[in-house]
JSON list of C-alpha atoms in Angstrom, two decimals:
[
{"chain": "P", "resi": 200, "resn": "UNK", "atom": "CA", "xyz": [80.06, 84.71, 99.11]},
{"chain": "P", "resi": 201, "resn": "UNK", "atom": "CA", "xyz": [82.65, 82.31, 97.45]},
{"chain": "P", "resi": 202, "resn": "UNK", "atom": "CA", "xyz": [84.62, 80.64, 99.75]},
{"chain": "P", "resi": 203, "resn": "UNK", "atom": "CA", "xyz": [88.27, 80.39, 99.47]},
{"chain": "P", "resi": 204, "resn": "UNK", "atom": "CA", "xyz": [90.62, 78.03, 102.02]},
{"chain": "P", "resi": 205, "resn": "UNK", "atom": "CA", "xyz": [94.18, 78.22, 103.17]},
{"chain": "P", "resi": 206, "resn": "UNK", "atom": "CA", "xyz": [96.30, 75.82, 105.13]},
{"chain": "P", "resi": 207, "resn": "UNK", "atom": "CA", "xyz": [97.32, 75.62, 107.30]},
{"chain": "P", "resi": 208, "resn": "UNK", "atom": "CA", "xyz": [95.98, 77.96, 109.50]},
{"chain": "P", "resi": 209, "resn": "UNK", "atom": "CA", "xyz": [99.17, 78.78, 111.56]},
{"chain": "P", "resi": 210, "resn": "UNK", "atom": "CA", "xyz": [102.83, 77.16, 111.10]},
{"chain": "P", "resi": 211, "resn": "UNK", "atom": "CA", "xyz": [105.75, 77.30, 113.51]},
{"chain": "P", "resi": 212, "resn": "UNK", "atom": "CA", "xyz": [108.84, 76.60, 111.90]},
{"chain": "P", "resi": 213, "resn": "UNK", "atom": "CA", "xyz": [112.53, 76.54, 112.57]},
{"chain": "P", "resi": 214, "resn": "UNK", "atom": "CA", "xyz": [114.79, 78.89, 110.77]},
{"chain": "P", "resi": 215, "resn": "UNK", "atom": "CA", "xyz": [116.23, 77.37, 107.37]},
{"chain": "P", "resi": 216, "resn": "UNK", "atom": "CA", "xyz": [113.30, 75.15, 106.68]},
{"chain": "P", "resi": 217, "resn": "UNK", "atom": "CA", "xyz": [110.98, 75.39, 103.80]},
{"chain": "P", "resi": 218, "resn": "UNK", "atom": "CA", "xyz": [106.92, 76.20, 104.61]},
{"chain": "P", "resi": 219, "resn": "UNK", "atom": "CA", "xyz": [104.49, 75.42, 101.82]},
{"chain": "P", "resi": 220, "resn": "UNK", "atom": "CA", "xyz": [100.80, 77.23, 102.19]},
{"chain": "P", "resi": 221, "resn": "UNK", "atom": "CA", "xyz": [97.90, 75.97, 100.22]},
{"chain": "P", "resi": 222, "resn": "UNK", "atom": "CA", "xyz": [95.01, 78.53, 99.08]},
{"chain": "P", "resi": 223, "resn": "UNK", "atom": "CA", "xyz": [91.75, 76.39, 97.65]},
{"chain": "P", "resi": 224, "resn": "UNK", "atom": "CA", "xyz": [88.49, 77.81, 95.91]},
{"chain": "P", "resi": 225, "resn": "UNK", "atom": "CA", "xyz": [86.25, 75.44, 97.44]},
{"chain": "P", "resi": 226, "resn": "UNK", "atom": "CA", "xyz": [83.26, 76.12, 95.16]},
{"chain": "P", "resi": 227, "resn": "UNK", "atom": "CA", "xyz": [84.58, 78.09, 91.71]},
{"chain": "P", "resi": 228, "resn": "UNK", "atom": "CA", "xyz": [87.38, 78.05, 89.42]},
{"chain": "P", "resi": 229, "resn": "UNK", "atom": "CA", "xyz": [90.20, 80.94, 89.89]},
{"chain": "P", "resi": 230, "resn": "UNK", "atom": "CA", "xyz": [92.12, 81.63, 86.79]},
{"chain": "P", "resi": 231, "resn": "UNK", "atom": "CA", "xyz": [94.23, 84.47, 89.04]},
{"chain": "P", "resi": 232, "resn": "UNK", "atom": "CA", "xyz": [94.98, 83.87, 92.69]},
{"chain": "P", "resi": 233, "resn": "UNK", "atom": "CA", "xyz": [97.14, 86.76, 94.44]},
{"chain": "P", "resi": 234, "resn": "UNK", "atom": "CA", "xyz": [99.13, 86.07, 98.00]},
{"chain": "P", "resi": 235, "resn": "UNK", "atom": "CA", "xyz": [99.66, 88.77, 100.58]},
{"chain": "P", "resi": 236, "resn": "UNK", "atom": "CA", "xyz": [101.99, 89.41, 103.34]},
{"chain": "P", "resi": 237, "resn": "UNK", "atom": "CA", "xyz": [100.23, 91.32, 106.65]},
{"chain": "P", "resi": 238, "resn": "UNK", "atom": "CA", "xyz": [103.03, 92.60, 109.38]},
{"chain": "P", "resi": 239, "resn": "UNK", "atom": "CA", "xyz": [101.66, 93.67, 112.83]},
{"chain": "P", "resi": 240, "resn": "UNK", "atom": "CA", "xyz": [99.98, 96.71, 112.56]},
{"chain": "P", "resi": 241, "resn": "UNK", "atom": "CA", "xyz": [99.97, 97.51, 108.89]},
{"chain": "P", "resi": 242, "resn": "UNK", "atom": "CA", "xyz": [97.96, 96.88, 105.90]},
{"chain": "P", "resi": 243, "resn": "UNK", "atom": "CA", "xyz": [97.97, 93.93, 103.32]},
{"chain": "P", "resi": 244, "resn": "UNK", "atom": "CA", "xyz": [101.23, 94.34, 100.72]},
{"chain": "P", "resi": 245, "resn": "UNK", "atom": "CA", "xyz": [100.52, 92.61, 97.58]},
{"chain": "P", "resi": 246, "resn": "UNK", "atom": "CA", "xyz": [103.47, 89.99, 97.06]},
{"chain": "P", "resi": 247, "resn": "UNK", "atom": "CA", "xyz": [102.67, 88.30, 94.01]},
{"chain": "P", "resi": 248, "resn": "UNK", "atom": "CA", "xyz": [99.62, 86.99, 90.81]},
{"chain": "P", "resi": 249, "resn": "UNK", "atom": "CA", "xyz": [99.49, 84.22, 90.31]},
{"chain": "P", "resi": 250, "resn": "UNK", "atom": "CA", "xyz": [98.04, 82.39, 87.29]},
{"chain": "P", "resi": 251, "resn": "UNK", "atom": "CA", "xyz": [97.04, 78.95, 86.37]},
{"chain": "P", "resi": 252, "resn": "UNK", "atom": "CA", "xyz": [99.49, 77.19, 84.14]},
{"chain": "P", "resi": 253, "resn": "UNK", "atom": "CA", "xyz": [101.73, 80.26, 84.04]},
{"chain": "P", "resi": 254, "resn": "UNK", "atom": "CA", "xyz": [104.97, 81.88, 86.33]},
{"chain": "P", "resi": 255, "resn": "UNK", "atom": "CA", "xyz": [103.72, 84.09, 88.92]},
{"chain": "P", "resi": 256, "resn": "UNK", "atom": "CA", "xyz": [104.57, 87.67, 88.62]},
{"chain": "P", "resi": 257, "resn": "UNK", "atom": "CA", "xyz": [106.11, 88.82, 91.80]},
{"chain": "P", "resi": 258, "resn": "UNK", "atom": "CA", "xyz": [106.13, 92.37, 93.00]},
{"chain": "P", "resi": 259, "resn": "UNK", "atom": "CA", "xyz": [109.05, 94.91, 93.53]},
{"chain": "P", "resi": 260, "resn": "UNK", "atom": "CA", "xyz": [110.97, 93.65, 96.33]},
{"chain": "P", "resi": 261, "resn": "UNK", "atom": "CA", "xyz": [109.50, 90.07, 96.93]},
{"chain": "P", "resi": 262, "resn": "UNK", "atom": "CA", "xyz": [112.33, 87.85, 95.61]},
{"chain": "P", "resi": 263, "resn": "UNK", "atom": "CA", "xyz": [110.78, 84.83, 93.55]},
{"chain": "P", "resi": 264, "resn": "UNK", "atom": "CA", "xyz": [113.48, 82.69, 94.27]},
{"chain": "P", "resi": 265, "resn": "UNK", "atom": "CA", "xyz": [112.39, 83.02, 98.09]},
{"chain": "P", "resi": 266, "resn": "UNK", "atom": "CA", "xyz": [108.74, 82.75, 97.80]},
{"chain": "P", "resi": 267, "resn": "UNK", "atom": "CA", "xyz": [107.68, 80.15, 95.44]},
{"chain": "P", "resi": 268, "resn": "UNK", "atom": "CA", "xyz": [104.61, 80.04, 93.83]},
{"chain": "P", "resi": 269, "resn": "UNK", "atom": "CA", "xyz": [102.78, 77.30, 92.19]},
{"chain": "P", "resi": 270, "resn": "UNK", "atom": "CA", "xyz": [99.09, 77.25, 90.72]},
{"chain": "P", "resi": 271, "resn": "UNK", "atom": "CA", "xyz": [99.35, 74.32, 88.91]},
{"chain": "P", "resi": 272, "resn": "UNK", "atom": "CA", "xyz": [95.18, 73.88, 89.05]},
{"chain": "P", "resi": 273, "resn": "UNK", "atom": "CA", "xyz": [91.86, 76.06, 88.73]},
{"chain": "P", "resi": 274, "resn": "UNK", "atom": "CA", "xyz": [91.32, 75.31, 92.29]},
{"chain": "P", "resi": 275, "resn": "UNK", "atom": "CA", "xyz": [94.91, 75.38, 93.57]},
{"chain": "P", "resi": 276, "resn": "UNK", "atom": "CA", "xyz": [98.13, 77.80, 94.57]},
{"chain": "P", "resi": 277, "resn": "UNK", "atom": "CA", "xyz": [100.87, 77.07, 96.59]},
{"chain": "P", "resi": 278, "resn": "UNK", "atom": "CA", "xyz": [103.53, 79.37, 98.27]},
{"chain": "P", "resi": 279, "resn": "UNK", "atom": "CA", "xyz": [106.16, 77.68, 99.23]},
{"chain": "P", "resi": 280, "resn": "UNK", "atom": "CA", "xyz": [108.48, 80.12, 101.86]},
{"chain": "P", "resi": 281, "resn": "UNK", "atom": "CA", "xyz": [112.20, 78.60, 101.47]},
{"chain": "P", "resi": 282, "resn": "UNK", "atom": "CA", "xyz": [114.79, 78.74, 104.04]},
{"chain": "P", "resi": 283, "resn": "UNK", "atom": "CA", "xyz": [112.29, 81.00, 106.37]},
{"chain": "P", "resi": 284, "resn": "UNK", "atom": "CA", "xyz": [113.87, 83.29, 108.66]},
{"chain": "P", "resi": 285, "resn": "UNK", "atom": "CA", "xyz": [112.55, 85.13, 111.44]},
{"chain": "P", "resi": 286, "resn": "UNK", "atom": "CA", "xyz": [111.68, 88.45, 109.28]},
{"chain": "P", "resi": 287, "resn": "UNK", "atom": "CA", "xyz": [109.81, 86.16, 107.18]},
{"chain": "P", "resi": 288, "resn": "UNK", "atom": "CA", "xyz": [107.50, 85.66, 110.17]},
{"chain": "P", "resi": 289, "resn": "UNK", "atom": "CA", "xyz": [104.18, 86.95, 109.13]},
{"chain": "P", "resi": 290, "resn": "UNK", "atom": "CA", "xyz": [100.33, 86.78, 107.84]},
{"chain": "P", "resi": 291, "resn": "UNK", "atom": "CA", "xyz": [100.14, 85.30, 104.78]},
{"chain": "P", "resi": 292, "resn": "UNK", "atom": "CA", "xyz": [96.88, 85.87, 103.24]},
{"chain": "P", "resi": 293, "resn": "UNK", "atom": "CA", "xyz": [95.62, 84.57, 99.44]},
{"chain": "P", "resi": 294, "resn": "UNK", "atom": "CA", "xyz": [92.79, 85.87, 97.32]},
{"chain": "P", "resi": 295, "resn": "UNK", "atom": "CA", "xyz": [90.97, 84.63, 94.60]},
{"chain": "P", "resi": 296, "resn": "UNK", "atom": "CA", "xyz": [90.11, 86.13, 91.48]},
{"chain": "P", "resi": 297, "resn": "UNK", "atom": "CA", "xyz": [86.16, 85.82, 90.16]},
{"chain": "P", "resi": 298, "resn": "UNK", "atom": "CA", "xyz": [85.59, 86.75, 86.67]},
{"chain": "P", "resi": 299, "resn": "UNK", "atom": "CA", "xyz": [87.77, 90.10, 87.09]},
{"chain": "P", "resi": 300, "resn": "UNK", "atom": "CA", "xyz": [84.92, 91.47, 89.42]},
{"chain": "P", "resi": 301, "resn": "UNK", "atom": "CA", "xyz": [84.91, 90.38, 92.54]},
{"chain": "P", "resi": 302, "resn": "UNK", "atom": "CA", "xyz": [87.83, 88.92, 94.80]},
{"chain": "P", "resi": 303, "resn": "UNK", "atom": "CA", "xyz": [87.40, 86.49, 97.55]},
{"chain": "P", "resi": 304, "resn": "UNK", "atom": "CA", "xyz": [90.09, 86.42, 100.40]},
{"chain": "P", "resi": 305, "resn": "UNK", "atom": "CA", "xyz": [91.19, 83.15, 102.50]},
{"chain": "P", "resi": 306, "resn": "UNK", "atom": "CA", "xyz": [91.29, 83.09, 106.57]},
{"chain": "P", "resi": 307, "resn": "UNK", "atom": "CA", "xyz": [95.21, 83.84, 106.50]},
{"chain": "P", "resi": 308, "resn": "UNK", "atom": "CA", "xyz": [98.11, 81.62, 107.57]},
{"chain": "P", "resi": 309, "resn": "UNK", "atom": "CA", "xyz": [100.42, 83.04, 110.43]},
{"chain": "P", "resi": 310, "resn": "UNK", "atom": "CA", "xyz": [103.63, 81.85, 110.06]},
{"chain": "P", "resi": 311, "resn": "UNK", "atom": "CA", "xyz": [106.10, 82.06, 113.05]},
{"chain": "P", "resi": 312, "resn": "UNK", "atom": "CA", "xyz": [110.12, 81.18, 112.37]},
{"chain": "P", "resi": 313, "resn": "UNK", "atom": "CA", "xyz": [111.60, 80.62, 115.35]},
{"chain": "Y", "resi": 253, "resn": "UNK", "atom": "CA", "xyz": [100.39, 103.35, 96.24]},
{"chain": "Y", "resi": 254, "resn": "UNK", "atom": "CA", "xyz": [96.89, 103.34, 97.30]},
{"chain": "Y", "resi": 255, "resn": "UNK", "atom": "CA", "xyz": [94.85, 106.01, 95.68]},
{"chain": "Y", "resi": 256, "resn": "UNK", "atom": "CA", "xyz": [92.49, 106.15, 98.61]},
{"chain": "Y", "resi": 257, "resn": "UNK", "atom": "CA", "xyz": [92.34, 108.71, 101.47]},
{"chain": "Y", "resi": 258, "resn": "UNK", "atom": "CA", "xyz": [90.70, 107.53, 104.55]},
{"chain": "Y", "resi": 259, "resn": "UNK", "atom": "CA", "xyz": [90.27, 108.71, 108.00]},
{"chain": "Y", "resi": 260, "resn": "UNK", "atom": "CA", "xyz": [92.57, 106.41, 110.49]},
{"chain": "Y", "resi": 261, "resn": "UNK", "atom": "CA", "xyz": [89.59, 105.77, 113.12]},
{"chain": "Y", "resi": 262, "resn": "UNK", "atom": "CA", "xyz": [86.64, 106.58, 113.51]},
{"chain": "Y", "resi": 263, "resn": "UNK", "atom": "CA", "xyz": [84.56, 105.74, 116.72]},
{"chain": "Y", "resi": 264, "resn": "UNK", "atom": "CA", "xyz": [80.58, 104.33, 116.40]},
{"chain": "Y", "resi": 265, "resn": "UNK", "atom": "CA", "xyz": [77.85, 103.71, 118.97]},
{"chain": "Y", "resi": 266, "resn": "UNK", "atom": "CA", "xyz": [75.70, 100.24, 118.69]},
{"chain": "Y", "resi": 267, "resn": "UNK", "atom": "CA", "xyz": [72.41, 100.59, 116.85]},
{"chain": "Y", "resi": 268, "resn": "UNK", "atom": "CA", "xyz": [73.34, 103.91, 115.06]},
{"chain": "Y", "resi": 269, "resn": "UNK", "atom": "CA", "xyz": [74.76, 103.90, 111.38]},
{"chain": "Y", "resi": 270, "resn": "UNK", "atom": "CA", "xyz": [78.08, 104.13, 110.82]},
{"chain": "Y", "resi": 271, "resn": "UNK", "atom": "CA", "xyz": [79.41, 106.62, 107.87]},
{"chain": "Y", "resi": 272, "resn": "UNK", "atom": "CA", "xyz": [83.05, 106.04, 106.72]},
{"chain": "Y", "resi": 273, "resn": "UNK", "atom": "CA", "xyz": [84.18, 108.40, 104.16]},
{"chain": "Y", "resi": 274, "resn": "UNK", "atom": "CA", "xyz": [86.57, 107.57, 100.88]},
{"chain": "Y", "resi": 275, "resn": "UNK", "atom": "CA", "xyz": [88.54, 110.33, 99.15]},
{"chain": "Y", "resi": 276, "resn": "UNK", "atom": "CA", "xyz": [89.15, 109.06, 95.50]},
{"chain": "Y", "resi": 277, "resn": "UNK", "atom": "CA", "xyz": [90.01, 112.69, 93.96]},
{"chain": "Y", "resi": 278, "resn": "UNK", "atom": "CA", "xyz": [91.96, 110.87, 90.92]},
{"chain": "Y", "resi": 279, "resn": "UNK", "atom": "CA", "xyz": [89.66, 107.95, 89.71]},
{"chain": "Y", "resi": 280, "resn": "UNK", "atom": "CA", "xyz": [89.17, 106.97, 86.59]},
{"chain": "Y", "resi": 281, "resn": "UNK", "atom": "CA", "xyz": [86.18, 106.99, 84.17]},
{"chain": "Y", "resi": 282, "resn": "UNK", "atom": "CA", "xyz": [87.22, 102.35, 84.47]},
{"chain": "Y", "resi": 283, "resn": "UNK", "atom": "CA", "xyz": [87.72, 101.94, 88.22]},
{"chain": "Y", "resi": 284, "resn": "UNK", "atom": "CA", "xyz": [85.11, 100.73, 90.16]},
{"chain": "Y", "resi": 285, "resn": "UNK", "atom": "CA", "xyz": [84.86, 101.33, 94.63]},
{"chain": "Y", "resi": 286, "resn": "UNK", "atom": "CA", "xyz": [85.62, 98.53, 96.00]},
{"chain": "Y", "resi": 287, "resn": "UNK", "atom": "CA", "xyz": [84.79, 98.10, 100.07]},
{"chain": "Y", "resi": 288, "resn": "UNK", "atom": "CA", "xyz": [86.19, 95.32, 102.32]},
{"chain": "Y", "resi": 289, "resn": "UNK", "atom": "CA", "xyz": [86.82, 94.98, 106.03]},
{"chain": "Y", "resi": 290, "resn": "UNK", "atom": "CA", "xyz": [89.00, 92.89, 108.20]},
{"chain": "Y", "resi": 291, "resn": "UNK", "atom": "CA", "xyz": [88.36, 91.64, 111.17]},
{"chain": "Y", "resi": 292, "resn": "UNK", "atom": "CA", "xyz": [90.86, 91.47, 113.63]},
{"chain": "Y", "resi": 293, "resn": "UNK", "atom": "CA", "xyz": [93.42, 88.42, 112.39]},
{"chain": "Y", "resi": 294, "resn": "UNK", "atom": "CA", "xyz": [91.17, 87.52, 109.62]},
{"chain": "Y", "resi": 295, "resn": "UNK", "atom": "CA", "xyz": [91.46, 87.89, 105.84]},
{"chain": "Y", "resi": 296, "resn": "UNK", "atom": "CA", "xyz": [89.72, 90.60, 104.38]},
{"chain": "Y", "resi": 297, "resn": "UNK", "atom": "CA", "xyz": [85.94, 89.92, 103.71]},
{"chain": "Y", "resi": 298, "resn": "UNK", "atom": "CA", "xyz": [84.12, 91.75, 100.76]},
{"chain": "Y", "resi": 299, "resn": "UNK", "atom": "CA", "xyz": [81.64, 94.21, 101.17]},
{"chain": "Y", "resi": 300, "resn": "UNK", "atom": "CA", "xyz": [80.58, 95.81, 98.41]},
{"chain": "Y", "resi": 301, "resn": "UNK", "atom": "CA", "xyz": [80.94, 97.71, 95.04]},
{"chain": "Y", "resi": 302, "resn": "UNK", "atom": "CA", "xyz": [80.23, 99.96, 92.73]},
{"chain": "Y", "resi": 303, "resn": "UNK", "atom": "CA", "xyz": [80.97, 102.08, 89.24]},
{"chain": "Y", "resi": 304, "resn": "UNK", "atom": "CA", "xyz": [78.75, 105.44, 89.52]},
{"chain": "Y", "resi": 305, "resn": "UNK", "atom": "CA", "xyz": [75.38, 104.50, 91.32]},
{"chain": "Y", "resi": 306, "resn": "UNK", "atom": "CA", "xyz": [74.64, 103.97, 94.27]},
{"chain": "Y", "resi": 307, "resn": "UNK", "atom": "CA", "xyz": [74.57, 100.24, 95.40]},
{"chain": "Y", "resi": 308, "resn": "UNK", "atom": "CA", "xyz": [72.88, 98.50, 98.80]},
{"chain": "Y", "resi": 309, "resn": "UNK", "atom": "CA", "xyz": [73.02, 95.00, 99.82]},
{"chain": "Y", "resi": 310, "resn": "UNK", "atom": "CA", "xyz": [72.31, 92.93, 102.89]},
{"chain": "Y", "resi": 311, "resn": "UNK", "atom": "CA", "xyz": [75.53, 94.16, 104.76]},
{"chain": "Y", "resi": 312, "resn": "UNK", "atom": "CA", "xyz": [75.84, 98.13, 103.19]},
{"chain": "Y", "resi": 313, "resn": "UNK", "atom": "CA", "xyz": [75.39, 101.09, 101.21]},
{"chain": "Y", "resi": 314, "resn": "UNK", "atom": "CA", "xyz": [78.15, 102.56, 99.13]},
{"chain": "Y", "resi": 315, "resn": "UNK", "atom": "CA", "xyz": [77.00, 106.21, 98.22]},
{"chain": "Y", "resi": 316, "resn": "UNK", "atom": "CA", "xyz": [79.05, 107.46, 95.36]},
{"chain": "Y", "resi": 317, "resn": "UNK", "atom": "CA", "xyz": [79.35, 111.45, 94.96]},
{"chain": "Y", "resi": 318, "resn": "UNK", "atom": "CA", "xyz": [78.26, 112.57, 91.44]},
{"chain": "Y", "resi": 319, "resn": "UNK", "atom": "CA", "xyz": [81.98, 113.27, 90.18]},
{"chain": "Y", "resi": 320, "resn": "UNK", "atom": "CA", "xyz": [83.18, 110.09, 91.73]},
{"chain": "Y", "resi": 321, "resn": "UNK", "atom": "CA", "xyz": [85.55, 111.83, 93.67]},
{"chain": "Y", "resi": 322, "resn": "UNK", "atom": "CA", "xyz": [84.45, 110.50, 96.75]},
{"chain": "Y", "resi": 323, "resn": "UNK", "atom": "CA", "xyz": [82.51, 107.83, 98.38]},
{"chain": "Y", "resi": 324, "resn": "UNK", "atom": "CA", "xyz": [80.54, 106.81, 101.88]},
{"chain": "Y", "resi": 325, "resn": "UNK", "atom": "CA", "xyz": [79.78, 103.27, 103.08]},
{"chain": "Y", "resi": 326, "resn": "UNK", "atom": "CA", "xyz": [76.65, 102.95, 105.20]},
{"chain": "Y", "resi": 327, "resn": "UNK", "atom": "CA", "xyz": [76.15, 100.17, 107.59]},
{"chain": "Y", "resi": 328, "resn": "UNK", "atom": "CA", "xyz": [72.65, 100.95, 108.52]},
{"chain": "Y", "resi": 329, "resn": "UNK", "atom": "CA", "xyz": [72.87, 99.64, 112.64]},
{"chain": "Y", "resi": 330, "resn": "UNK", "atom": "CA", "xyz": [76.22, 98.90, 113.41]},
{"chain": "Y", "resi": 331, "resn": "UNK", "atom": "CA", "xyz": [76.47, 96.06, 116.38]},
{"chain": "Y", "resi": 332, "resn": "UNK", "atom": "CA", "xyz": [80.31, 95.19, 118.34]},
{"chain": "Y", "resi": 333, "resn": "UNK", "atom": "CA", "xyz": [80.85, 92.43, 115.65]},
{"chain": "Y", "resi": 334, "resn": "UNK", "atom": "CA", "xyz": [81.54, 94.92, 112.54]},
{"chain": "Y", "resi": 335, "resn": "UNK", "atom": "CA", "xyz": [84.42, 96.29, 114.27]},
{"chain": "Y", "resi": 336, "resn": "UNK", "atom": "CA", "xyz": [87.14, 96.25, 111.58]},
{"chain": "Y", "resi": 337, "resn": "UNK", "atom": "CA", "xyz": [89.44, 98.04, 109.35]},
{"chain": "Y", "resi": 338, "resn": "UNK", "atom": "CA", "xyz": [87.67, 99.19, 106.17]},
{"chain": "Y", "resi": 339, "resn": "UNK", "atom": "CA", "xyz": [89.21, 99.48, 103.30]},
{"chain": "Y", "resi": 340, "resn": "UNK", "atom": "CA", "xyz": [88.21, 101.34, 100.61]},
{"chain": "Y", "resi": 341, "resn": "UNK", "atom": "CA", "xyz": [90.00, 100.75, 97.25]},
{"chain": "Y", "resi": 342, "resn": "UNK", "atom": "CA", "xyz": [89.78, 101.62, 93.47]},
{"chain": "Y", "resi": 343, "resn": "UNK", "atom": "CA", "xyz": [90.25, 99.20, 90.54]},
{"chain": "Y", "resi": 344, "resn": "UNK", "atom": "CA", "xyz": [89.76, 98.40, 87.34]},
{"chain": "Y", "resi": 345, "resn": "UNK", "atom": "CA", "xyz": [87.95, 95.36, 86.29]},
{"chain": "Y", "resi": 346, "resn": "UNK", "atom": "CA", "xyz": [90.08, 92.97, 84.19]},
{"chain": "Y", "resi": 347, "resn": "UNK", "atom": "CA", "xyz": [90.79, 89.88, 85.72]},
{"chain": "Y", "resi": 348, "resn": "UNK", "atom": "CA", "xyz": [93.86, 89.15, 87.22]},
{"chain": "Y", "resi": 349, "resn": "UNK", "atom": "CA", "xyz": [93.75, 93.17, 87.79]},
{"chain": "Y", "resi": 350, "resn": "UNK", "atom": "CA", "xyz": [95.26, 93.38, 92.68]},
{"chain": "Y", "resi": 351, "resn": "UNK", "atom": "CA", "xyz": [93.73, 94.87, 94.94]},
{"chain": "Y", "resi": 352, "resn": "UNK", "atom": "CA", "xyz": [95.92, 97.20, 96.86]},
{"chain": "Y", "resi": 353, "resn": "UNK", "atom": "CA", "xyz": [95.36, 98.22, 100.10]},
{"chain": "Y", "resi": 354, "resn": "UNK", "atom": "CA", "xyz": [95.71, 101.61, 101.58]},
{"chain": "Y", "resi": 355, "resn": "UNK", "atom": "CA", "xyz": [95.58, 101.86, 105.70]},
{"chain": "Y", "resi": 356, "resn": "UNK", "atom": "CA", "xyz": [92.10, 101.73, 106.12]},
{"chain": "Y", "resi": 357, "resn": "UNK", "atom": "CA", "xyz": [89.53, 102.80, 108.64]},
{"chain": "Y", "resi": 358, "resn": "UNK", "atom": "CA", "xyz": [89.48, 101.28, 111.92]},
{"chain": "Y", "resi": 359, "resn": "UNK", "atom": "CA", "xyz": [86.26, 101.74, 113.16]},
{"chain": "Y", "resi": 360, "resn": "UNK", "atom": "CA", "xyz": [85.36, 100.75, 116.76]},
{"chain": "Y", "resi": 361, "resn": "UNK", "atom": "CA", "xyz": [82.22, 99.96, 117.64]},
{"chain": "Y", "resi": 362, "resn": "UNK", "atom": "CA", "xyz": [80.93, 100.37, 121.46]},
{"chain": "Y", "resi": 363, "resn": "UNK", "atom": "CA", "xyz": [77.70, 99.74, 123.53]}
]
């Protein structure tokens, strides 16, 4: 299957300081990339699409301002977590959109604020 | 909301086939089944798909009841690695279209 990267793969970070995660398709173009937040024990909540060239539309309850998101390339988004907290202490995981059919998911970035 | 209903767990020996159900009672005529699984502290890794038939490939078999109401996925001979959650999901096929994720299955697998 496609292959889609994120970076880093885990991030420690101290409370008040900005995080930025990369998600790469490594071997296809992604017109729509979509990042997801994973806390312990429960299931992947969508927190935003994001599309090339355009503002990312953010889902009820995930404040844009917070999370920015940039996907300023075919191959490239960026979310950019901005004066993390400790609740903001998650999985972040990306996705990549392949001709509307299939979706490929990245490994997942852990992010701990201390 | 997810429009999925799956069991929470469901419990699989080695070398037999593992059979995890999908309840999908309010699909429409446009959304396809989609299957993935995540492995513990992974992202989730697609399995399969399908629209009305039946579909195999080299990891599964989605079965897909007549009405579409429901659905089974098939690995043939489970082994310890494809303990997961499953997910089983409905969606439409325009791009830029989320998947959303319901709870899942998690589905142990033991020698």
């Amino acid at each position: 299957g496609a292959v889609v990267s994120q970076h880093p793969s885990r991030v420690i970070c101290k409370s008040g300081t900005s995080v930025k995660i990369e998600c790469r398709s490594l071997d296809f173009q992604a017109t729509t990339m979509f990042w997801y937040r994973q806390f312990p024990k429960q299931s992947l909540m969508l927190m935003a699409t994001s599309n090339e060239g355009s503002k990312a539309t953010y889902e009820q309850g995930v404040e844009k301002d917070k999370f920015l998101i940039n996907h300023a390339s075919l191959t490239l988004s960026t979310l950019t977590v901005t004066s993390a907290h400790p609740e903001d202490s998650s999985f972040y995981i990306c996705s990549a959109d392949i001709g509307g059919e299939t979706q490929y998911f990245g490994p997942g970035t852990r992010l701990l604020v201390l | 909301d997810a429009k999925t209903t799956q069991p929470p767990s469901m419990d699989c020996a080695e070398g037999r086939a593992a059979n995890l159900p999908c309840n999908h009672s309010t699909i429409s005529g446009n959304e396809y089944v989609y299957w993935y699984r995540q492995i513990h502290s992974q992202g989730p890794q697609y399995i399969i798909h399908g629209l009305k038939n039946n579909e195999t490939n080299e990891m599964a078999s989605l079965i897909i009841t007549e009405d579409r109401k429901s659905s089974t996925l098939i690995l043939p001979h489970a082994t310890l690695r494809d303990t997961a959650v499953y997910y089983c999901i409905v969606r439409v096929h325009p791009a830029g279209t989320a998947l959303i994720f319901g709870k899942g299955t998690t589905l142990s697998v033991s020698s």
